[in-house]
Coordinates of C-alpha atoms in Angstrom, one line a residue:
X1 CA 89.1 -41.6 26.3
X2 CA 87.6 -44.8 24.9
X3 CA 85.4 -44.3 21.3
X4 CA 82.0 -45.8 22.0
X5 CA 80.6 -47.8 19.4
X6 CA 77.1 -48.9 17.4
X7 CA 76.3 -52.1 16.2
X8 CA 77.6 -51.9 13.1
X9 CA 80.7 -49.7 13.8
X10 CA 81.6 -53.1 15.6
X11 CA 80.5 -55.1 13.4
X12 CA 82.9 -53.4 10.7
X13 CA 85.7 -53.9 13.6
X14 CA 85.4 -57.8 13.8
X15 CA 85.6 -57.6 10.1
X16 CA 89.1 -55.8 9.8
X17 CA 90.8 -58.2 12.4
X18 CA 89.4 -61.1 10.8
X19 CA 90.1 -60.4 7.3
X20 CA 93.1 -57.8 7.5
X21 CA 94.8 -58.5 11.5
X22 CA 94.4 -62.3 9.9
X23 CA 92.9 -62.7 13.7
X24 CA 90.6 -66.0 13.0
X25 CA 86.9 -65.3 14.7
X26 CA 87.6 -68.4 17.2
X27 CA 90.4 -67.0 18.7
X28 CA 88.5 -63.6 19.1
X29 CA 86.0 -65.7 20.7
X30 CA 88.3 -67.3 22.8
X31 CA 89.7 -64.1 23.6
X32 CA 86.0 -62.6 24.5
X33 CA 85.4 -65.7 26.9
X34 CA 88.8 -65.5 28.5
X35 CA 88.2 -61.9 29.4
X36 CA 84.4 -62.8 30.7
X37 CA 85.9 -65.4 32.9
X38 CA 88.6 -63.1 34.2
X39 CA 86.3 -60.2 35.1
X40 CA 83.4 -62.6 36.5
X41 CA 86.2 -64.0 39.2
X42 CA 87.2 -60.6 40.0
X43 CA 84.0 -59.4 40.7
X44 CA 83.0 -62.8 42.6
X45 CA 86.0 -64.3 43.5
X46 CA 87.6 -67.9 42.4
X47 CA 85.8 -70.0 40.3
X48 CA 86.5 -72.8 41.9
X49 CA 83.5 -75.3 43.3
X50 CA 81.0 -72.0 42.1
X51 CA 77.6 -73.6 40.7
X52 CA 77.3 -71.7 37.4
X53 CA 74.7 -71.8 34.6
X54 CA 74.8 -70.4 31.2
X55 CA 72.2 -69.5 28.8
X56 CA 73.3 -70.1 25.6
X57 CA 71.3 -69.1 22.2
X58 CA 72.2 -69.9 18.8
X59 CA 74.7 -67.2 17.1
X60 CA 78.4 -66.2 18.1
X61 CA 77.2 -64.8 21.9
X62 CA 76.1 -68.4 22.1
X63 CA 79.7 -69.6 21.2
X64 CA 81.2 -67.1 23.7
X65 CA 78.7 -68.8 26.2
X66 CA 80.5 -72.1 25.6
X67 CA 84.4 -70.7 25.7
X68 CA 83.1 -69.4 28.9
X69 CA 81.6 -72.6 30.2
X70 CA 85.1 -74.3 28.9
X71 CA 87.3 -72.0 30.9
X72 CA 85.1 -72.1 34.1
X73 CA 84.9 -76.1 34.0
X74 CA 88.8 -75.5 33.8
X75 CA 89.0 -73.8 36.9
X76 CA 87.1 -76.5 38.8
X77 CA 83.5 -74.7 38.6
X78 CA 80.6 -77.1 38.7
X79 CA 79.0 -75.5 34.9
X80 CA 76.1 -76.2 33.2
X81 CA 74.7 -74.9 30.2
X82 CA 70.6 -74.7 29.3
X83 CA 70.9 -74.6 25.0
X84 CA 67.6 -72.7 24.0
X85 CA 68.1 -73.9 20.5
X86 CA 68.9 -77.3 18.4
X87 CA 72.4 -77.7 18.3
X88 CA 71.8 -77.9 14.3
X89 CA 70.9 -74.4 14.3
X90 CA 74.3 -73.3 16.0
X91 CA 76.1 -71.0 13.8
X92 CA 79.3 -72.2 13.0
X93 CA 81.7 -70.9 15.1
X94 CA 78.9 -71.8 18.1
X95 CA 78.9 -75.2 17.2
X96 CA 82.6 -75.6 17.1
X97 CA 82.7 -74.0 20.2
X98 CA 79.7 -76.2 21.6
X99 CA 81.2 -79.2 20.5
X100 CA 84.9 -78.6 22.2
X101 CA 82.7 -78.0 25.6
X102 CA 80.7 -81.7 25.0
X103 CA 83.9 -82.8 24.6
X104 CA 85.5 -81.9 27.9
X105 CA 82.2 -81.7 30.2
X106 CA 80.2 -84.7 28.4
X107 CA 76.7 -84.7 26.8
X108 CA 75.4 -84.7 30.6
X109 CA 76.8 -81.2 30.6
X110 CA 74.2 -79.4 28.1
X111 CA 70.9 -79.5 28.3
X112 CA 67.6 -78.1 26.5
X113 CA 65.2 -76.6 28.5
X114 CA 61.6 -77.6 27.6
X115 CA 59.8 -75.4 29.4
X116 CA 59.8 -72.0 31.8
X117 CA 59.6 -74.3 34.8
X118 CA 62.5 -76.6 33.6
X119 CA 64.4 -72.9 32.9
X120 CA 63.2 -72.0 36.3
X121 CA 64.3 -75.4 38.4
X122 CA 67.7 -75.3 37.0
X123 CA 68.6 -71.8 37.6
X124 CA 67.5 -71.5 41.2
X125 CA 70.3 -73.9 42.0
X126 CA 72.8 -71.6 41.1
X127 CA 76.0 -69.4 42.4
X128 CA 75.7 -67.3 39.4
X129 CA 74.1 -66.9 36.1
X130 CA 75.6 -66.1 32.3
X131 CA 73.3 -64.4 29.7
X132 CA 75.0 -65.8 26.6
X133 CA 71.1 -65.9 24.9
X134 CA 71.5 -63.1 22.0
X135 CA 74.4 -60.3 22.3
X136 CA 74.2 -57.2 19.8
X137 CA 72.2 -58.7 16.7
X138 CA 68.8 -58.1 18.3
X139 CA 66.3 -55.6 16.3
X140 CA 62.6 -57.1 16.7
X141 CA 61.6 -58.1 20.4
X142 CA 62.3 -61.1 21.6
X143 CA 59.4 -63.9 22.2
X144 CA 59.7 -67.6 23.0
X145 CA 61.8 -69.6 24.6
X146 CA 64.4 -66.8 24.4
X147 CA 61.7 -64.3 26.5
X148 CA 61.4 -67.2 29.0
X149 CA 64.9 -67.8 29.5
X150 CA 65.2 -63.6 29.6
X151 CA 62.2 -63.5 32.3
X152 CA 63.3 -66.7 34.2
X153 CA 66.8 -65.2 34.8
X154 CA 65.6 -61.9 36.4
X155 CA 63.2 -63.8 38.6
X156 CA 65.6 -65.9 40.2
X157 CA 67.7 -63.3 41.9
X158 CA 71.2 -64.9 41.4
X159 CA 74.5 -62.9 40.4
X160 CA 73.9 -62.2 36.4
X161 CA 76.5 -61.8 34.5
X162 CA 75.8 -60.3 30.5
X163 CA 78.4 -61.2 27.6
X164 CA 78.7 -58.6 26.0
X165 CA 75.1 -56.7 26.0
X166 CA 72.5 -58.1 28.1
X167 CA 69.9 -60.1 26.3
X168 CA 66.9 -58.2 25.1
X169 CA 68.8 -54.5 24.8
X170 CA 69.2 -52.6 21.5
X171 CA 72.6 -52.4 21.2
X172 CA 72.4 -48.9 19.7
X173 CA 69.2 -47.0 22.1
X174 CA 69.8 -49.1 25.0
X175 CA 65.9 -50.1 24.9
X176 CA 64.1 -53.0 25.5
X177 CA 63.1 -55.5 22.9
X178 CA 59.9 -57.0 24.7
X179 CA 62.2 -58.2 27.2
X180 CA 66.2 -57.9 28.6
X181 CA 67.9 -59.5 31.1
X182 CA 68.6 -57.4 34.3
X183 CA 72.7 -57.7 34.8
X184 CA 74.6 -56.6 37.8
X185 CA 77.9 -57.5 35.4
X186 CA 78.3 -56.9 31.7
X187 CA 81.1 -57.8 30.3
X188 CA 81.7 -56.4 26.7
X189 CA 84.2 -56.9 23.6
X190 CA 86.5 -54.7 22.2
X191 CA 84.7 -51.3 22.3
X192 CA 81.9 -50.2 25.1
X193 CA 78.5 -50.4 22.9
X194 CA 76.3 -47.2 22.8
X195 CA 73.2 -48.8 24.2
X196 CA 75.2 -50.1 27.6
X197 CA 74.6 -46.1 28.6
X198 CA 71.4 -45.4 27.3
X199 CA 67.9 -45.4 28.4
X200 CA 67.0 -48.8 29.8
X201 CA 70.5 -50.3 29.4
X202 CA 71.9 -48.1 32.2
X203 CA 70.4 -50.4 34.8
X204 CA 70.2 -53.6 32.5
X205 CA 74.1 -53.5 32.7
X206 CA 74.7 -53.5 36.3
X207 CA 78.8 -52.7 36.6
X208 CA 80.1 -52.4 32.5
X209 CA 83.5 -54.1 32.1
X210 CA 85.9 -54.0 29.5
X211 CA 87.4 -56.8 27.6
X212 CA 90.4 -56.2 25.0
X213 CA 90.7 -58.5 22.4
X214 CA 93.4 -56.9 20.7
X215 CA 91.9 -54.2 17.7
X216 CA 95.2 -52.1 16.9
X217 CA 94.9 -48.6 17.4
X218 CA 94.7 -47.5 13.8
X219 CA 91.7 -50.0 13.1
X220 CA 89.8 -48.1 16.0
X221 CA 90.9 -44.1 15.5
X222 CA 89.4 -45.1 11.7
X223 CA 85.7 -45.9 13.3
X224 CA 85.9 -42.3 13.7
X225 CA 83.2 -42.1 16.5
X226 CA 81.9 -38.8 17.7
X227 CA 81.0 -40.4 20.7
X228 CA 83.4 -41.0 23.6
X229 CA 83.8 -43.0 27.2
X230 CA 85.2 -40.8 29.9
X231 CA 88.2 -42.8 31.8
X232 CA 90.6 -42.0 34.8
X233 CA 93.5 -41.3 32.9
X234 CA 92.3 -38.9 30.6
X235 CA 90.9 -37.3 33.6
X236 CA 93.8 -37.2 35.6
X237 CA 95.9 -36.0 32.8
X238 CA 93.6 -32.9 32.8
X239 CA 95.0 -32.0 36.3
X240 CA 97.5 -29.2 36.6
X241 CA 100.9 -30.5 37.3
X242 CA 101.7 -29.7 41.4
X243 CA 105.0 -28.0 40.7
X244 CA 107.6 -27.6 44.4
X245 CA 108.1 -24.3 44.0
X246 CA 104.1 -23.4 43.2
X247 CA 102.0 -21.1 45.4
X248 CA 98.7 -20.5 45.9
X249 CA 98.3 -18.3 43.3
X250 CA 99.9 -20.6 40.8
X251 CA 96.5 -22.5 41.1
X252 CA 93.9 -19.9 40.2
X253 CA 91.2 -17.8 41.8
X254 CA 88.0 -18.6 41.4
X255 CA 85.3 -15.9 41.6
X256 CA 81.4 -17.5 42.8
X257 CA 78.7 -15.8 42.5
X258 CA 75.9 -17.7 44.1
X259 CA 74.1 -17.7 47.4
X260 CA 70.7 -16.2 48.8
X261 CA 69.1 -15.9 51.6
X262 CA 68.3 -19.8 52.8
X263 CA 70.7 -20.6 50.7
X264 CA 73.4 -19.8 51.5
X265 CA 74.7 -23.9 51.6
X266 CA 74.5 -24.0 47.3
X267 CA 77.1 -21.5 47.1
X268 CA 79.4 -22.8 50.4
X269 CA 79.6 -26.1 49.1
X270 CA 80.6 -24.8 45.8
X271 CA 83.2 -23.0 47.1
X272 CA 84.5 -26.2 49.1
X273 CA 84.7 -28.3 46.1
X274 CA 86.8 -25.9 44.2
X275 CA 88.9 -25.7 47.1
X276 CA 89.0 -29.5 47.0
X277 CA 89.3 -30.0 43.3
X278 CA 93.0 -27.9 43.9
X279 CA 92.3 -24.2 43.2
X280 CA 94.9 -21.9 45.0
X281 CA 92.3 -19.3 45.7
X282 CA 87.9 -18.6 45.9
X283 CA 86.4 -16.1 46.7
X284 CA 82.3 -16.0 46.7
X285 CA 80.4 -13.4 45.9
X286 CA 76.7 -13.0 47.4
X287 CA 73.7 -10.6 48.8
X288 CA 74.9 -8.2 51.6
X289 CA 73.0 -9.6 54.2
X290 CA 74.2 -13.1 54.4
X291 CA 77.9 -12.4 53.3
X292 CA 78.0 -12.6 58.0
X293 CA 76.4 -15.8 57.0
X294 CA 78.5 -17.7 54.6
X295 CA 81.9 -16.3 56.2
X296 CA 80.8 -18.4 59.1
X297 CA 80.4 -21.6 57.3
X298 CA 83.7 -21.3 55.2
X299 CA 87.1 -21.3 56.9
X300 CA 89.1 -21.6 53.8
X301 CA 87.4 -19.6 51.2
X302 CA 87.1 -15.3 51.3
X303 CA 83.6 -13.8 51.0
X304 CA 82.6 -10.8 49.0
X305 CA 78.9 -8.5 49.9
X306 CA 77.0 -7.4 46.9
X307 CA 74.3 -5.1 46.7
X308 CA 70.7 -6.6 47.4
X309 CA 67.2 -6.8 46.6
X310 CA 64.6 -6.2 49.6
X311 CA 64.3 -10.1 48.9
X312 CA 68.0 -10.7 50.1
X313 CA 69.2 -11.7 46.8
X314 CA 71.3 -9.7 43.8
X315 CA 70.5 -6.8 42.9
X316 CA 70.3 -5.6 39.3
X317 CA 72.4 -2.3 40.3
X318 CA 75.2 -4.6 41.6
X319 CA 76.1 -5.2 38.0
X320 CA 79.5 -3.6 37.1
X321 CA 80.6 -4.5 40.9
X322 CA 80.3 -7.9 39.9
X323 CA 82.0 -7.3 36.7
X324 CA 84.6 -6.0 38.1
X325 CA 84.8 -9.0 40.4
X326 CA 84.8 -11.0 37.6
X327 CA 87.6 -9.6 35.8
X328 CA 90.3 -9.8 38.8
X329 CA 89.5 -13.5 38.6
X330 CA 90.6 -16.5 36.8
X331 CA 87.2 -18.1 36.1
X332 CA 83.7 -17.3 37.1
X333 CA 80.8 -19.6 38.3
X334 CA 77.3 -18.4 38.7
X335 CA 74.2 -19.6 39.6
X336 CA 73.9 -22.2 42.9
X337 CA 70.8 -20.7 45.0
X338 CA 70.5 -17.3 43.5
X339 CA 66.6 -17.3 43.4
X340 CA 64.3 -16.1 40.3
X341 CA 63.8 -13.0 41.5
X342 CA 63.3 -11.2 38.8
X343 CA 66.1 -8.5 39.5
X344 CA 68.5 -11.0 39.7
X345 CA 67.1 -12.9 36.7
X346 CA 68.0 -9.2 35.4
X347 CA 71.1 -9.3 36.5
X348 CA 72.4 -12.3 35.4
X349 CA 71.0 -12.3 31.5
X350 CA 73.2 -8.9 31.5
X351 CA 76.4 -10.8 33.5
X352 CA 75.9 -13.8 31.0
X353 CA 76.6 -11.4 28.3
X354 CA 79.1 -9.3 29.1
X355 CA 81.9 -11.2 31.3
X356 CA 84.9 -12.3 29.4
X357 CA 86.4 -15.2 32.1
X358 CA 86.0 -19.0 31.5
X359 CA 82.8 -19.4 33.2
X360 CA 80.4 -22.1 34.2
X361 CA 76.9 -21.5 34.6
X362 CA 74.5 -23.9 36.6
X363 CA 70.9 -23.9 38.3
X364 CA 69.4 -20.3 38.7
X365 CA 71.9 -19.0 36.0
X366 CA 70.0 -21.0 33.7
X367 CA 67.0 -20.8 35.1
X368 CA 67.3 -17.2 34.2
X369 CA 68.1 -18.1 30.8
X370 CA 64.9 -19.8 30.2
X371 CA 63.0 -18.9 26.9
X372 CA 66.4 -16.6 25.8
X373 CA 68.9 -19.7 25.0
X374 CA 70.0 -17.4 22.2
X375 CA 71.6 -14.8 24.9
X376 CA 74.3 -17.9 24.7
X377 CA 75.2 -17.5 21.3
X378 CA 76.2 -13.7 22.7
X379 CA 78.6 -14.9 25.4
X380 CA 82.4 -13.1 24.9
X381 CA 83.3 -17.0 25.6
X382 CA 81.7 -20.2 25.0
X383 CA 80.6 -21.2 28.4
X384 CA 80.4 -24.4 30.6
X385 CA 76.4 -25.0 31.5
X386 CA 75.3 -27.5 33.6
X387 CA 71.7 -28.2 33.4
X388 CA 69.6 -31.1 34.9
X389 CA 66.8 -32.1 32.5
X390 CA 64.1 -30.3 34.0
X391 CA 66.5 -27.1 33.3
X392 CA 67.9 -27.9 30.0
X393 CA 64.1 -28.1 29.4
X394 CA 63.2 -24.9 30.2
X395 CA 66.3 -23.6 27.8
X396 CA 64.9 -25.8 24.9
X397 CA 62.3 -24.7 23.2
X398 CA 59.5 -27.4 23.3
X399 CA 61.5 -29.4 25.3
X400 CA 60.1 -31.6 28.0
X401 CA 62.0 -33.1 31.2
X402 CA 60.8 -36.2 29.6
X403 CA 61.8 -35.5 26.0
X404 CA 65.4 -34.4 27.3
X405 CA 65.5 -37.9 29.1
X406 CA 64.0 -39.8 26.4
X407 CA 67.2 -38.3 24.3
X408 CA 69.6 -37.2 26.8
X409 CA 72.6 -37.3 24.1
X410 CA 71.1 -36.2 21.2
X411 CA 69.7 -33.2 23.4
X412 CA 73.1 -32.5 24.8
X413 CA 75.0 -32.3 21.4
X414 CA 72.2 -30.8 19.3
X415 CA 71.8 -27.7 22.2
X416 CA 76.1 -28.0 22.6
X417 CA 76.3 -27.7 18.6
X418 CA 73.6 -24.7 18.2
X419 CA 74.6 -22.5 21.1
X420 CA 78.1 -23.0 20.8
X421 CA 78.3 -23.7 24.0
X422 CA 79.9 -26.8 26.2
X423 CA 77.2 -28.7 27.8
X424 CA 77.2 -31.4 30.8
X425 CA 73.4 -32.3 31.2
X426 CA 73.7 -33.9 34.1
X427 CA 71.9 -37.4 35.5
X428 CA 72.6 -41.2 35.1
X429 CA 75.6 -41.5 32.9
X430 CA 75.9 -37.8 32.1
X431 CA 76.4 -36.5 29.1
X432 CA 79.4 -33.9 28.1
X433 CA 79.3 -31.9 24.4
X434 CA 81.1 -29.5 22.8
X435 CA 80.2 -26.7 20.1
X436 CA 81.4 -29.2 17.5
X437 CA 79.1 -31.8 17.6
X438 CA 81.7 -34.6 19.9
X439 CA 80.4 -35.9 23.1
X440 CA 81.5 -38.2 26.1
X441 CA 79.7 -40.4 28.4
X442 CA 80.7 -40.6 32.2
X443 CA 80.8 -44.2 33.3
X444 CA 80.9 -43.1 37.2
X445 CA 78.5 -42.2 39.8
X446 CA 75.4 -43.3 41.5
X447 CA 72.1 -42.9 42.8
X448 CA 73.1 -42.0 46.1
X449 CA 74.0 -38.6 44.0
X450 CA 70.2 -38.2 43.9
X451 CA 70.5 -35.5 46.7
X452 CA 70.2 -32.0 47.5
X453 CA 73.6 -30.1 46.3
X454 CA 75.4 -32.5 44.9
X455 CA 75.3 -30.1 41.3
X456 CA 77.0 -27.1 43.2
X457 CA 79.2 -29.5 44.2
X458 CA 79.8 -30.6 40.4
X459 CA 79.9 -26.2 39.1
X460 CA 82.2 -25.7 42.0
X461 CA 84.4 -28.6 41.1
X462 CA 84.1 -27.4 37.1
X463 CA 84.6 -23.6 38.0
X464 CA 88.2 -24.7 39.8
X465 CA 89.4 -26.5 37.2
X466 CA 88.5 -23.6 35.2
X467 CA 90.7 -21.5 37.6
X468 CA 93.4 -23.4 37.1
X469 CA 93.8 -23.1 33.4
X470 CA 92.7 -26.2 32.7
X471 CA 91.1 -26.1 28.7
X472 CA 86.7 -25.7 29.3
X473 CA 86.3 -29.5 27.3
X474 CA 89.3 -30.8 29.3
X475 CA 87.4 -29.2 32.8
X476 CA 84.0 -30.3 31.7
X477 CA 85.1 -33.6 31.4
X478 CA 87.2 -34.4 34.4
X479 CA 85.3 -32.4 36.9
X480 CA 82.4 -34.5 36.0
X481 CA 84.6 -38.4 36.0
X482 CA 85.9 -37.3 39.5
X483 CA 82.6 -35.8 40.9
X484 CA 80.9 -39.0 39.8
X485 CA 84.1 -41.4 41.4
X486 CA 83.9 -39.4 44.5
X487 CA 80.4 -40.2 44.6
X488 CA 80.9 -43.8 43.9
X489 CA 83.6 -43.8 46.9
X490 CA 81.7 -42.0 49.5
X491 CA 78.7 -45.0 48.4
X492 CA 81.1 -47.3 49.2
X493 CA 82.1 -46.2 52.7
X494 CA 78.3 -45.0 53.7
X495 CA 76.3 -47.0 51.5
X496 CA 74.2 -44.8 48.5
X497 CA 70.5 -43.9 50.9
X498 CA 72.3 -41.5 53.1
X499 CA 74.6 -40.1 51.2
X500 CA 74.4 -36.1 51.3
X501 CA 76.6 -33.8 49.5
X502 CA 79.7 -32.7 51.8
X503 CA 80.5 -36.6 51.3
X504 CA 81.1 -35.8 48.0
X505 CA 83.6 -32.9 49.2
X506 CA 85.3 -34.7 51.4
X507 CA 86.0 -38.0 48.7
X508 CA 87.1 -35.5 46.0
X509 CA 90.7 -35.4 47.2
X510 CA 90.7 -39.4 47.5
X511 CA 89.1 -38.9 43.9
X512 CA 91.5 -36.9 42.1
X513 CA 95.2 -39.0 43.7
X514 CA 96.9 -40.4 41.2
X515 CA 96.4 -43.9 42.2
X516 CA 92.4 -43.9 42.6
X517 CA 91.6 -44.1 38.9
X518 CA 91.5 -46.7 36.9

């Protein structure tokens, strides 16, 4: 996993390579615009005979703005760069930078914009677009020519790419300062910046790429963070090795409990994706009467009856069947479709407290937690939860689907911390803590995931991993990187508006092969 960063934790960064790597601050900006270049062609193809304008303001994102317009001239691109400051106001390294550019383009080559329709005219003729205008030293909002160039970029509906942090975002919330530039590329230095997966900057960065400019190891394990970037290798590490002479039951058994009548789909699609995820064995658990039901949708997967409410769903007096259930199994999941019903909310506060199996606990498991958070605290193991916002809501006190949102990490690590529990609150960019206080952001997914079932998908996924014997951090983590990359695969084959949630099942094998991550 990759430490995420605030401003100033980078800030400290560019310090130690200057003055103790002896790395001088124009090669790291030539290092910064060689990487910008590099990911721009691979995201667009070859430079080469591209029309491309860059926005350049005054400070060092402005001097990354001219590297970049350096190398891309270079490469045959036809480059022009709109200067929404006096060149005297260039900070040094800028105007060093500025002045190698003038030097190999010409004085014809830069130009400063006079107006918003001089701003607009230029950058309508354009392949593609560079925000070079401000980078992570913004703190008050932006206003004049800098707030045109911001608004005149996102009206003109070209290719944007951001160096480093788009224009306008707080590095360190990911809100807006008045104004930010709308990116479908941003391309930042060294470390990923906190704000890039916050808030607002989740759709101001478009695609978030990686550039290293060479901070040795030892520089960045010293930052400390608590705060961490998911990545493919981590996750794939997480996987159980697939030994020749293994069997199914080397894998696990997963016990479900889940399922009511109507719906009956949360709890086969669960099952599925623990199946697909690699656990040997599943068997699911649900009410008597559609136990005929769900055998008939799953093939693979056994099916276990349980006594039943006149309402088809648990019954309270199924208790120490289901505890028994539980403890011939590896790992326990609970909660896809199981209704409110107050029996089963019963039930389950009872379950909750008394199983002793790595367990992870999603949608009506929780809901039946609402307002009793602290039954949590009395679990035999610290469990996995899953919520959405609207239910981690309803298990906060005074919580709000909108306060969770507004905060989605400090929510996350402050309920992860106090219940001593591992959370994934899930949503754009989803959030993973643990009991002590370190959490990780997922950089994959998409809103084609906005659909019915995808979440069972996501506790079936974590409950396998579980079964497996994989560690609850280490499951938390990559069931939630792979759920999100088999989303982002099955968007790619189907596009994102029809996406349902057996595409996800079906990607999760393409998902978890060894040469699918990156």
């Amino acid at each position: 996993m990759i430490p995420i960063v605030t401003a100033e934790q980078m800030r400290k960064l560019d310090h130690r390579m200057i003055t103790e790597a002896h790395v001088p601050s124009l090669v790291l900006m030539e290092r910064a615009g060689t990487g910008v270049v590099s990911h721009l062609e691979a995201r667009y193809g070859p430079a080469a005979g591209k029309k491309v304008v860059i926005l350049c303001g005054k400070g060092n994102n402005g001097g990354d703005g001219f590297v970049i317009a350096r190398l891309l001239r270079r490469k045959k691109a036809h480059v022009h760069v709109l200067l929404l400051t006096p060149a005297t106001e260039l900070s040094r390294d800028a105007k060093t930078m500025y002045q190698r550019f003038q030097q190999m383009a010409g004085p014809s080559s830069i130009t400063r914009p006079t107006d918003a329709h001089a701003l607009q005219q230029r950058l309508a003729s354009a392949d593609i677009l560079i925000d070079a205008i401000l980078g992570t030293g913004l703190s008050t909002p932006v206003t004049g020519m800098y707030r045109e160039a911001i608004e005149a970029l996102n009206a003109a509906g070209r290719p944007t790419v951001a160096v480093d942090l788009p224009s306008g975002l707080h590095v360190d919330t990911g809100s807006v300062l008045g104004a930010a530039v709308r990116a479908d590329l941003t391309v930042t230095f060294g470390l990923p910046k906190v704000g890039l997966y916050c808030g607002a900057g989740i759709d101001c960065a478009g695609l978030v790429r990686l550039v290293d400019i060479g901070i040795p190891t030892s520089f960045i394990e010293a930052v400390g963070s608590r705060l961490l970037l998911l990545t493919g290798s981590a996750a794939q590490a997480a996987l159980p090795h697939r030994r020749p002479s293994s069997h199914k039951g080397t894998y696990g058994h997963l016990g479900l409990i889940a399922g009511s009548v109507g719906k009956t789909g949360a709890a086969a699609m669960a099952a599925l994706a623990a199946l697909r995820i690699g656990t040997g064995l599943v068997t699911a658990a649900v009410p008597s009467s559609v136990n005929d039901i769900l055998e008939a949708k799953l093939l693979e997967a056994m099916t276990l009856p349980m006594p039943e409410t006149k309402a088809r769903t648990f019954a309270r007096s199924g208790l120490d069947r289901l505890l028994a259930f539980a403890g011939s199994r590896d790992a326990i999941a609970i909660g896809p479709g199981l209704t409110t019903h107050p029996e089963t909310v019963d039930l389950v506060q009872e379950f909750v407290k008394r199983v002793d199996k790595p367990c992870v606990l999603d949608a009506d498991a929780l809901n039946a937690l609402a307002g009793k958070a602290s039954l949590l605290t009395e679990c035999t193991r610290p469990p996995i939860i899953t919520p959405h916002p609207g239910e981690m809501a309803r298990l906060e006190a005074e919580a709000t689907t909108q306060s969770v949102n507004d905060d989605r990490l400090g929510t996350a690590t402050r309920f992860a911390r106090e219940r001593g529990v591992f959370v994934i609150l899930k949503g754009a960019r989803t959030v993973i803590a643990r009991p002590d206080g370190v959490a990780a952001i997922c950089p994959t997914g998409n809103p084609g995931m906005a659909t019915a079932g995808t979440g069972d998908v996501l506790t079936g996924m974590v409950g396998g991993l579980l079964a497996q014997g994989v560690a609850s951090w280490d499951a938390a983590c990559a069931a939630t990187y792979f759920h999100g990359l088999a989303g982002d695969l099955a968007a790619q084959q189907l596009g994102q508006a029809g996406m349902i949630a057996r595409d996800l099942i079906q990607h999760i094998p393409h998902a978890i092969a060894p040469t699918t991550h990156t």
